[in-house]
Coordinates of C-alpha atoms and ligand atoms in Angstrom, one line a residue:
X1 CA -6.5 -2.8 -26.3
X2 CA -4.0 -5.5 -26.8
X3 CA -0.2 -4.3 -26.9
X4 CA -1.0 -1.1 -25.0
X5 CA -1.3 0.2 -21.8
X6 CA -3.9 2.9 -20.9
X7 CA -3.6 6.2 -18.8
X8 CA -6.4 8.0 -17.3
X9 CA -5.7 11.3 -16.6
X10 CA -7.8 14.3 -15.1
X11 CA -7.4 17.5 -16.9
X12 CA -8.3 20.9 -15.3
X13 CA -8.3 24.0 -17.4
X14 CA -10.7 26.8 -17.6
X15 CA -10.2 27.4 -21.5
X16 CA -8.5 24.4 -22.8
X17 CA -10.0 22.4 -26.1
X18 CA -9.7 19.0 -24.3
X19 CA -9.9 17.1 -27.5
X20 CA -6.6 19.1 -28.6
X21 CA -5.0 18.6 -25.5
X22 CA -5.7 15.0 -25.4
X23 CA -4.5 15.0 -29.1
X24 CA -1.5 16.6 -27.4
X25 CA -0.2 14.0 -24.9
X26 CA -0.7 11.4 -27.0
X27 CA 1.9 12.4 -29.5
X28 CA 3.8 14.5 -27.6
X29 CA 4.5 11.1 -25.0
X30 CA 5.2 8.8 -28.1
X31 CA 6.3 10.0 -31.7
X32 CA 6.5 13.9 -30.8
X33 CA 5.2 15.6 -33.8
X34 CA 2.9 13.6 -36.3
X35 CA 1.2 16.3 -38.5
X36 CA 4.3 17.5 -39.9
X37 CA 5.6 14.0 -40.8
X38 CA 5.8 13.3 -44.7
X39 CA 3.1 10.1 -45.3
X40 CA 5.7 7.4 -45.8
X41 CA 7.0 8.4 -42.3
X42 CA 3.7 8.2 -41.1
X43 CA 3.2 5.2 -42.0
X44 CA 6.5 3.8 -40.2
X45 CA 5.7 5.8 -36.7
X46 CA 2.4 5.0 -37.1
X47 CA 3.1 1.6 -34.1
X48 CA 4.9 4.2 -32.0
X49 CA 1.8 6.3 -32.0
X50 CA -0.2 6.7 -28.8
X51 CA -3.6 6.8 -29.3
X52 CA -6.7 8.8 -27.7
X53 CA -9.5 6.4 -26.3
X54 CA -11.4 8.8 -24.8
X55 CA -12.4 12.8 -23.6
X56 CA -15.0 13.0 -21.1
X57 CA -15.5 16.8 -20.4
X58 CA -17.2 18.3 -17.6
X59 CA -17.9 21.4 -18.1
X60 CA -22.0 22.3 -16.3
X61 CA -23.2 25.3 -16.7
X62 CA -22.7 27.7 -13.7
X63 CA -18.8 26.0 -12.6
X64 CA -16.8 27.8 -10.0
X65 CA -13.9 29.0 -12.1
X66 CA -10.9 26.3 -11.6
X67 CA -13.2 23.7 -11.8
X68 CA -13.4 22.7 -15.5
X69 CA -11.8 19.2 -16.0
X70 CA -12.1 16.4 -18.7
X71 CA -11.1 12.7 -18.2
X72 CA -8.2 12.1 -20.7
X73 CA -7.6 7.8 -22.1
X74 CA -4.7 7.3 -23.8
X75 CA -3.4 4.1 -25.1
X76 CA 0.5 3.8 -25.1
X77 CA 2.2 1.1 -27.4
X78 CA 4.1 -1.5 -25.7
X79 CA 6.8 -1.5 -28.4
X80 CA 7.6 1.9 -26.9
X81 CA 9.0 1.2 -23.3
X82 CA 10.9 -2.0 -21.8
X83 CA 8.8 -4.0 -19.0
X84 CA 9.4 -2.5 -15.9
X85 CA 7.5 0.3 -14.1
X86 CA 10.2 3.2 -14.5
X87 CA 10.1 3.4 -18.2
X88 CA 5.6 2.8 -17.6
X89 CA 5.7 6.0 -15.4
X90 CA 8.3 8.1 -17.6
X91 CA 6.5 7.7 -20.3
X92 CA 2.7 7.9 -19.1
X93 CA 3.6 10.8 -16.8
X94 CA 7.2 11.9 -17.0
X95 CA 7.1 15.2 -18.2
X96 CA 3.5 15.2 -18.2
X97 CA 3.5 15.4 -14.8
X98 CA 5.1 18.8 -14.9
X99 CA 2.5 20.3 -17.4
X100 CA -0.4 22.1 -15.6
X101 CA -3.4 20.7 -13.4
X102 CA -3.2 16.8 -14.2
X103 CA -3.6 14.2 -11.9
X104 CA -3.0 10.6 -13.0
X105 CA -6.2 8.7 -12.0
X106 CA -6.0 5.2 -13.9
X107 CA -3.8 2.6 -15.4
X108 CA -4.3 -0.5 -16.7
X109 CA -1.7 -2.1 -18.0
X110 CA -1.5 -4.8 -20.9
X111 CA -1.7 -8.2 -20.4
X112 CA 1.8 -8.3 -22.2
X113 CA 3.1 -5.5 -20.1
X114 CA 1.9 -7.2 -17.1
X115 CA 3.7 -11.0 -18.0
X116 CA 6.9 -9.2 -16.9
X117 CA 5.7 -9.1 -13.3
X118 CA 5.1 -12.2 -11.1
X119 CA 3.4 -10.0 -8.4
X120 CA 3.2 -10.8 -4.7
X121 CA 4.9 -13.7 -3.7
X122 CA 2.6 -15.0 -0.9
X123 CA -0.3 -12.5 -1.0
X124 CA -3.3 -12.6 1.3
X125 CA -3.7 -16.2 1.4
X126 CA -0.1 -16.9 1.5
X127 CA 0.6 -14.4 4.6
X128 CA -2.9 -16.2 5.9
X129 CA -1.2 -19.3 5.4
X130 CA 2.0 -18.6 7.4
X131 CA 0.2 -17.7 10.9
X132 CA -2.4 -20.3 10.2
X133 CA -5.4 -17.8 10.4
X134 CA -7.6 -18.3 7.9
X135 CA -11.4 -17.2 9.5
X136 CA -11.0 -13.6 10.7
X137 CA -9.0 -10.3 10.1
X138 CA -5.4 -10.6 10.8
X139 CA -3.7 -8.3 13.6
X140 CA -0.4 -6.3 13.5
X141 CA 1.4 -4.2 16.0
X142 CA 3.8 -1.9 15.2
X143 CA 6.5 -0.7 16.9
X144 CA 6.7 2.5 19.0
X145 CA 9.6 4.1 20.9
X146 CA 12.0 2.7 19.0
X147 CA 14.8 5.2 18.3
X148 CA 17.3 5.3 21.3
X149 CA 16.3 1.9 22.7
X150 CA 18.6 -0.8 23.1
X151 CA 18.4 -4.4 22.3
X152 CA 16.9 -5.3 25.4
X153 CA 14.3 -2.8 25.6
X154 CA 13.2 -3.8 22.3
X155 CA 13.1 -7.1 23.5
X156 CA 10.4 -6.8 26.4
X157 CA 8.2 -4.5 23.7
X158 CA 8.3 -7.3 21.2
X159 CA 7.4 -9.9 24.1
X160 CA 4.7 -7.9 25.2
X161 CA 3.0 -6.9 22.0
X162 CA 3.4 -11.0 21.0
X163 CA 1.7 -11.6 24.6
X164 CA -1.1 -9.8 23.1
X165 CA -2.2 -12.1 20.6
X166 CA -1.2 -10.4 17.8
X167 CA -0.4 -12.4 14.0
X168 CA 2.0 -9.9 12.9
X169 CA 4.3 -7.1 14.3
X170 CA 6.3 -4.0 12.2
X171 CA 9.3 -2.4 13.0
X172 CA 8.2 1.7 12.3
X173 CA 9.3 2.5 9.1
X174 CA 11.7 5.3 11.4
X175 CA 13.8 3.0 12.3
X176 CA 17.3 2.3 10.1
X177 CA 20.3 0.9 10.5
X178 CA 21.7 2.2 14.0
X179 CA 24.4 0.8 16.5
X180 CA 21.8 0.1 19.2
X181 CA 19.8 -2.1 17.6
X182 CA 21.6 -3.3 14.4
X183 CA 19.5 -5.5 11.7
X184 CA 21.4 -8.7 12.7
X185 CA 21.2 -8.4 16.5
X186 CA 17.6 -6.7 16.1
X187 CA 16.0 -9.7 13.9
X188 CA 17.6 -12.5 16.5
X189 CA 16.6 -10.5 19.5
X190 CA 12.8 -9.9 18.4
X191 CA 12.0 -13.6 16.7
X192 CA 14.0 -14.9 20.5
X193 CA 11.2 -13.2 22.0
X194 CA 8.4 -14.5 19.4
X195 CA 9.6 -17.5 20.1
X196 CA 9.5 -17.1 23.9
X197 CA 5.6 -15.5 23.9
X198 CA 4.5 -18.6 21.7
X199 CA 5.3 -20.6 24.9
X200 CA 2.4 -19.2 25.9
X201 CA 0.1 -17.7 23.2
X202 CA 0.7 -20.7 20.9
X203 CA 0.4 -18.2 18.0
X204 CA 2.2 -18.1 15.0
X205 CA 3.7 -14.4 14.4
X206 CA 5.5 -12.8 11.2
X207 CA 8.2 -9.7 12.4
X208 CA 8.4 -7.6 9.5
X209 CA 11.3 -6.2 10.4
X210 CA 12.3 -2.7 8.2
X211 CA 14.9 -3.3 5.1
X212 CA 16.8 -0.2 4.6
X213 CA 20.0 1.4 3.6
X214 CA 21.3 2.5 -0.1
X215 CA 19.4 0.6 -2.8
X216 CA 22.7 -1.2 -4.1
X217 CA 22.4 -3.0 -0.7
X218 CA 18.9 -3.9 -0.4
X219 CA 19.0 -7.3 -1.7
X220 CA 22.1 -8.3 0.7
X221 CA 20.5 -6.8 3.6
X222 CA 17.3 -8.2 3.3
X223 CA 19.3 -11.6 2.7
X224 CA 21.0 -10.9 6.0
X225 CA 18.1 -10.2 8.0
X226 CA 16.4 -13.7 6.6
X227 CA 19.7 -15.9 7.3
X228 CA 18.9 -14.3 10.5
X229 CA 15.7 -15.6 11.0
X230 CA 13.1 -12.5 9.8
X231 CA 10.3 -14.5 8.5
X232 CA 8.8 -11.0 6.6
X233 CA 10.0 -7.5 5.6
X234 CA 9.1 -4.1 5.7
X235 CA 9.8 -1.9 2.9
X236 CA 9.4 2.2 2.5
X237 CA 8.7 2.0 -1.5
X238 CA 7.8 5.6 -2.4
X239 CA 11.6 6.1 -1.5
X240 CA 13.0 4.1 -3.2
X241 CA 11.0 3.5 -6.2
X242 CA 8.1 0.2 -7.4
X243 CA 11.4 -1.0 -9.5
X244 CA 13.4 -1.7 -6.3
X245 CA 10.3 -3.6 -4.6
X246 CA 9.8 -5.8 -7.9
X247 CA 13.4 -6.8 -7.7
X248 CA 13.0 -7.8 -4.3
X249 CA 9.5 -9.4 -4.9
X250 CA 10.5 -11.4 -8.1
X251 CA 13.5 -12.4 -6.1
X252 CA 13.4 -16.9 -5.2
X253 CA 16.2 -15.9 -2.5
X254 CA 13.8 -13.2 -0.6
X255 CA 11.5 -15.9 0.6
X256 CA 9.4 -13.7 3.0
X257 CA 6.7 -11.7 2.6
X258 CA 6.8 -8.0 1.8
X259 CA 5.0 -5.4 3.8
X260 CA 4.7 -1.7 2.0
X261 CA 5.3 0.9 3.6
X262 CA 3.1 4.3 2.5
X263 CA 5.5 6.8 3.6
X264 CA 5.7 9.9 1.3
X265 CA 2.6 9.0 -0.7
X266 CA 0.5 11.9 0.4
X267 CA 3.1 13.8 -1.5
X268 CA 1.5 12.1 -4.2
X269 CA -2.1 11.2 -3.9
X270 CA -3.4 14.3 -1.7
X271 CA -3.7 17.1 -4.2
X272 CA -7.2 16.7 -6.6
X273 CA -5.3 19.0 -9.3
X274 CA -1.4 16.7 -9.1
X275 CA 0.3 13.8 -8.8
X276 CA -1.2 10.2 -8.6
X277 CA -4.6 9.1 -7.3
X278 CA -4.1 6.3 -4.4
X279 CA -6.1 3.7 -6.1
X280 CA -3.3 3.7 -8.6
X281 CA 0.1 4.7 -6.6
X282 CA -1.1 2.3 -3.6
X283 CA -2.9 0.0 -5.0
X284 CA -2.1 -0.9 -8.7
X285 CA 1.5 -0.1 -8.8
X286 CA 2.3 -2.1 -5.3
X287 CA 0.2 -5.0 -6.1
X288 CA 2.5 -5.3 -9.4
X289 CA 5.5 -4.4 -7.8
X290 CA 4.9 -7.3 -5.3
X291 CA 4.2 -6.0 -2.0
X292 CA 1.9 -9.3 -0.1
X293 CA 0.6 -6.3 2.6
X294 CA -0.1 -2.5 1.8
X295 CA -0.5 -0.2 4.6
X296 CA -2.0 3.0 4.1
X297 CA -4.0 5.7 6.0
X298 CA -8.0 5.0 6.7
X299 CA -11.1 6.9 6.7
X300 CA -11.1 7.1 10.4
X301 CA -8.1 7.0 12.4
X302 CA -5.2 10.3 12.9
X303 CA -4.4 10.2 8.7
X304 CA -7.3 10.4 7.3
X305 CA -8.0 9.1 3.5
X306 CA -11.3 9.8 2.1
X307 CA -13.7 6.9 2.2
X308 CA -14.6 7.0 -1.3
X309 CA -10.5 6.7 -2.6
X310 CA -9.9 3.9 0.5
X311 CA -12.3 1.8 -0.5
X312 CA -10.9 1.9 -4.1
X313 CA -7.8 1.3 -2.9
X314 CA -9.4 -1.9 -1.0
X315 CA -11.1 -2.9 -4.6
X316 CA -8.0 -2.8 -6.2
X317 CA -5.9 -4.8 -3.8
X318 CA -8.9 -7.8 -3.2
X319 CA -9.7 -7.8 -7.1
X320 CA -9.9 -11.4 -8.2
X321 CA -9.9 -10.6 -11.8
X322 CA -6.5 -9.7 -11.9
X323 CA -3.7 -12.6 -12.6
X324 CA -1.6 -11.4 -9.4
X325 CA -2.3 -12.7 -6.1
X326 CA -4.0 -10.6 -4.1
X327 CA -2.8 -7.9 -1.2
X328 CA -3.5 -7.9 1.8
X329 CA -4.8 -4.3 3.0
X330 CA -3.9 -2.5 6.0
X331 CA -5.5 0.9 7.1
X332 CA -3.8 2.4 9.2
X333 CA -2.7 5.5 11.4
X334 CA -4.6 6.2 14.8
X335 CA -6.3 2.8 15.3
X336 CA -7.9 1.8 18.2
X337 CA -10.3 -0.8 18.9
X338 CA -13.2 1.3 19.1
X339 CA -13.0 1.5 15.5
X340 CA -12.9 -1.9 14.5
X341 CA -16.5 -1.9 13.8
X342 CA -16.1 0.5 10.9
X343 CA -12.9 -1.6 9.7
X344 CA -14.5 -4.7 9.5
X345 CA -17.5 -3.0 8.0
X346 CA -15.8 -1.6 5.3
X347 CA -13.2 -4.1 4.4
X348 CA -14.6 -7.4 5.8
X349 CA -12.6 -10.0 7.1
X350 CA -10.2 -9.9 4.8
X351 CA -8.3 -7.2 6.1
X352 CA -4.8 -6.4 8.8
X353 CA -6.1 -4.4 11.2
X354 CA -2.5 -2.4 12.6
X355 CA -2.1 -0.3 15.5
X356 CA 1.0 1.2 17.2
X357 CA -0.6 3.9 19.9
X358 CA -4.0 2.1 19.8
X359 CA -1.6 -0.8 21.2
X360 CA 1.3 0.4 23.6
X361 CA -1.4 3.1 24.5
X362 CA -3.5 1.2 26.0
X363 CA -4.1 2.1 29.7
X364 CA -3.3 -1.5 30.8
X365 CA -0.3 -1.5 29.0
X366 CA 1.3 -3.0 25.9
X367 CA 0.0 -6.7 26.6
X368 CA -3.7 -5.6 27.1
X369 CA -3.5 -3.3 24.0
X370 CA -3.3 -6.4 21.6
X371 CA -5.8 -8.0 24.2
X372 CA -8.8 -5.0 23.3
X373 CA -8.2 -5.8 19.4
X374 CA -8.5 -9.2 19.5
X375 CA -11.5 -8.6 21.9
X376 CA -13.1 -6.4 19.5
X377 CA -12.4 -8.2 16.2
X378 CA -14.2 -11.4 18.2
X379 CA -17.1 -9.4 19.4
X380 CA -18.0 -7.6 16.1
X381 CA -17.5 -11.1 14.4
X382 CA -19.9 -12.5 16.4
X383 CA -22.1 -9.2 15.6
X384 CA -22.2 -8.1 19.5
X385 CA -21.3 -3.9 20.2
X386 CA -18.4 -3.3 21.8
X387 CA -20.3 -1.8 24.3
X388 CA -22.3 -5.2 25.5
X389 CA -18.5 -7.2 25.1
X390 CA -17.0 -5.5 27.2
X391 CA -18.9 -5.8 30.0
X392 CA -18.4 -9.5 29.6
X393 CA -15.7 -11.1 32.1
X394 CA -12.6 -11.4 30.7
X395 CA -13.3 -8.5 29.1
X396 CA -11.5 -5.5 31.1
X397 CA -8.9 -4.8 28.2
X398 CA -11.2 -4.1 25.5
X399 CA -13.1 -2.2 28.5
X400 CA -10.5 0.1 29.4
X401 CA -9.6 0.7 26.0
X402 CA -13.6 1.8 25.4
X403 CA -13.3 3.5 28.1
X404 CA -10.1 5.6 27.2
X405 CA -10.7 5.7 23.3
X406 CA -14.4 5.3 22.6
X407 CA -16.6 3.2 19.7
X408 CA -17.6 4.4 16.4
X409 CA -20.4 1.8 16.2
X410 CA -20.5 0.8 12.8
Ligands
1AE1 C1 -0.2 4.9 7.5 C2 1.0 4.3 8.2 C3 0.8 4.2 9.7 C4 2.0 3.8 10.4 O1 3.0 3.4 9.9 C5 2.1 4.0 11.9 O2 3.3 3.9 12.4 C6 1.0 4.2 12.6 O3 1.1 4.3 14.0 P1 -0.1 4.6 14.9 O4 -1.0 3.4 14.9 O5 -0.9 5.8 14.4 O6 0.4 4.8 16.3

């Protein structure tokens, strides 16, 4: 519907007459009352009015009591809110939120709506671009051990998890401004070190190093950390809010890519009855806020996401009908190589595949941990098991990580 931008909602209510209900939000989150207006008014509110698209009830006989829902559409006129995703969210599920057992399952904004949004800067192919890997899944470490460490500790775990062979590696999101290993000193430490293990690995390698402090300062930090040589960034959205990662995103000066950071969104997503489904709050919403990589849990690591909502999160992110560039996904949380089957399985090659513990876990240490996943993606690109790769010479890191982790053949 041009000039408005639709809500999907999920409705539970034992008694409820959806229609009525539906009837409800759609006034109630636009003119406020409509019945009661004299006709001449109506005919002035009439462009504020949100509209119902839809009511799709499921009600079979014989449901558990609880269990009653309907599937709500309503349109929202653009003419109501300014372009930006605070004023989307207030007024698609503000107070809304607040009222009973509804989940927000769907938006799509207006092609209007979405003008206002130039999306990820680099995106897949530009993050591709930048470490000059273009045939096969990228690879990220993250940091682990962080808090407490000093400069030069940090140092020999950046060198080592470089050594490894991996494209990318992340600060944990845990780690803020602190006088060990402050943003300045911390950025020209770890890309000294990138630049030291490309002596030898002749890889490229993006240190998304984590932007944080009070949201006034976010766009002088970040500006710090790149006039000190971070070539990405790592960013805790939920926290903050999507507005403060569009400013960042839609910003010429922040000339990095932007890696989002899930925590808090199982506050969110995880209830069936509340909140936001993850399709929308870490897939939609980042990808038009500007994030060029989105981590989030998988179907089969520590955090566990069920298949059915990751892979709509994956759908969302890869969509090539959209205008904005696409994301790059990242599952995440308890990765090890044995599961790199499944990853690439599911997400193909166009995919981060991150690990922290599957990395400095690894029972041949830090170096060998980035070893195994670079093993494994190879192996399951050339369609061999893990199992028959391993025993190949050369071999013994994704061996020992087999050994100490397992495979979930895919
Ligand atoms: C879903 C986010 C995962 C994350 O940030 C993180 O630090 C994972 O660490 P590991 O791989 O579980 O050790």
């Amino acid at each position: 519907m041009n000039g408005y931008c639709l809500a999907t909602y999920r409705v539970f209510d034992d008694k409820a007459d959806f229609q009525k209900k539906a009837q409800g939000i759609a006034v109630g989150l636009t003119v406020g009352s409509w019945t009661e207006l004299p006709e001449a008014k109506k005919a002035e509110m009439e462009k504020h009015l949100g509209k119902v698209v839809s009511v799709t009830a499921h009600e079979p006989e014989g449901l558990e009591p609880g269990q009653r829902y309907a599937d709500i559409q309503i349109a929202y006129p653009d003419v109501n809110f300014s372009r930006d995703i605070p004023a989307l969210l207030v007024t698609i599920f503000g107070k809304l939120s607040m009222d009973g057992r509804v989940k927000l399952i769907d938006i799509d904004v207006s092609p209007e709506f979405q003008s206002a949004f130039p999306g990820p800067k680099f995106g897949l192919q530009g993050v591709r671009d930048l470490v000059g890997v273009h045939n096969r899944p990228l690879l990220m470490s993250i940091f682990k051990s962080v808090i407490g460490h000093d400069l030069s500790g940090l140092e020999e775990q950046f060198y080592r998890q470089a050594l490894g062979g991996v494209d990318l590696i992340k600060d944990d999101e845990i780690l803020f401004e602190n006088p060990l290993t402050p943003l300045v000193k911390r950025v020209e430490t770890c890309m000294r070190a990138a630049r030291k293990a490309k002596e030898t690995t002749g890889q490229e390698l993006l240190y998304a190093v984590n932007l944080t402090g009070p949201t006034s300062k976010l766009r002088d930090n970040a500006l710090t950390a790149i006039g000190a040589g971070a070539n990405a960034l790592l960013f805790n959205v939920l926290s903050y809010g999507y507005d403060a990662l569009h400013e960042l995103s839609a910003d010429p000066a922040i000339n990095v890519p932007i890696a989002a950071h899930p925590a808090m969104a199982g506050a969110f997503y995880q209830s069936p009855y509340y909140g936001i489904a993850a399709p929308v709050l870490l897939g939609k919403l980042m990808r038009l806020a500007g994030a060029d990589l989105i981590l989030f849990p998988s179907p089969y690591g520590s955090v566990v996401m069920p298949k059915e909502e990751n892979m709509a999160v994956r759908d969302v992110l890869l969509d090539t009908s959209s205008s904005l560039r696409r994301s790059f996904p990242v599952p995440s949380a308890g990765i090890h190589p044995g599961l790199v089957p499944l990853i690439l399985r599911d997400f193909g090659t166009d995919v981060v595949v991150n690990a922290g513990g599957g990395v400095h876990g690894h029972p041949l240490g830090t170096e060998a941990g980035g070893q195994a996943f670079r093993q494994a993606i190879d192996a399951t690109l050339a369609g061999q098991s893990l199992g028959d790769a391993a025993l190949q010479p050369g071999h013994d890191a994704l061996k020992a990580a087999i050994e100490a982790w397992g495979v979930k053949e895919a």
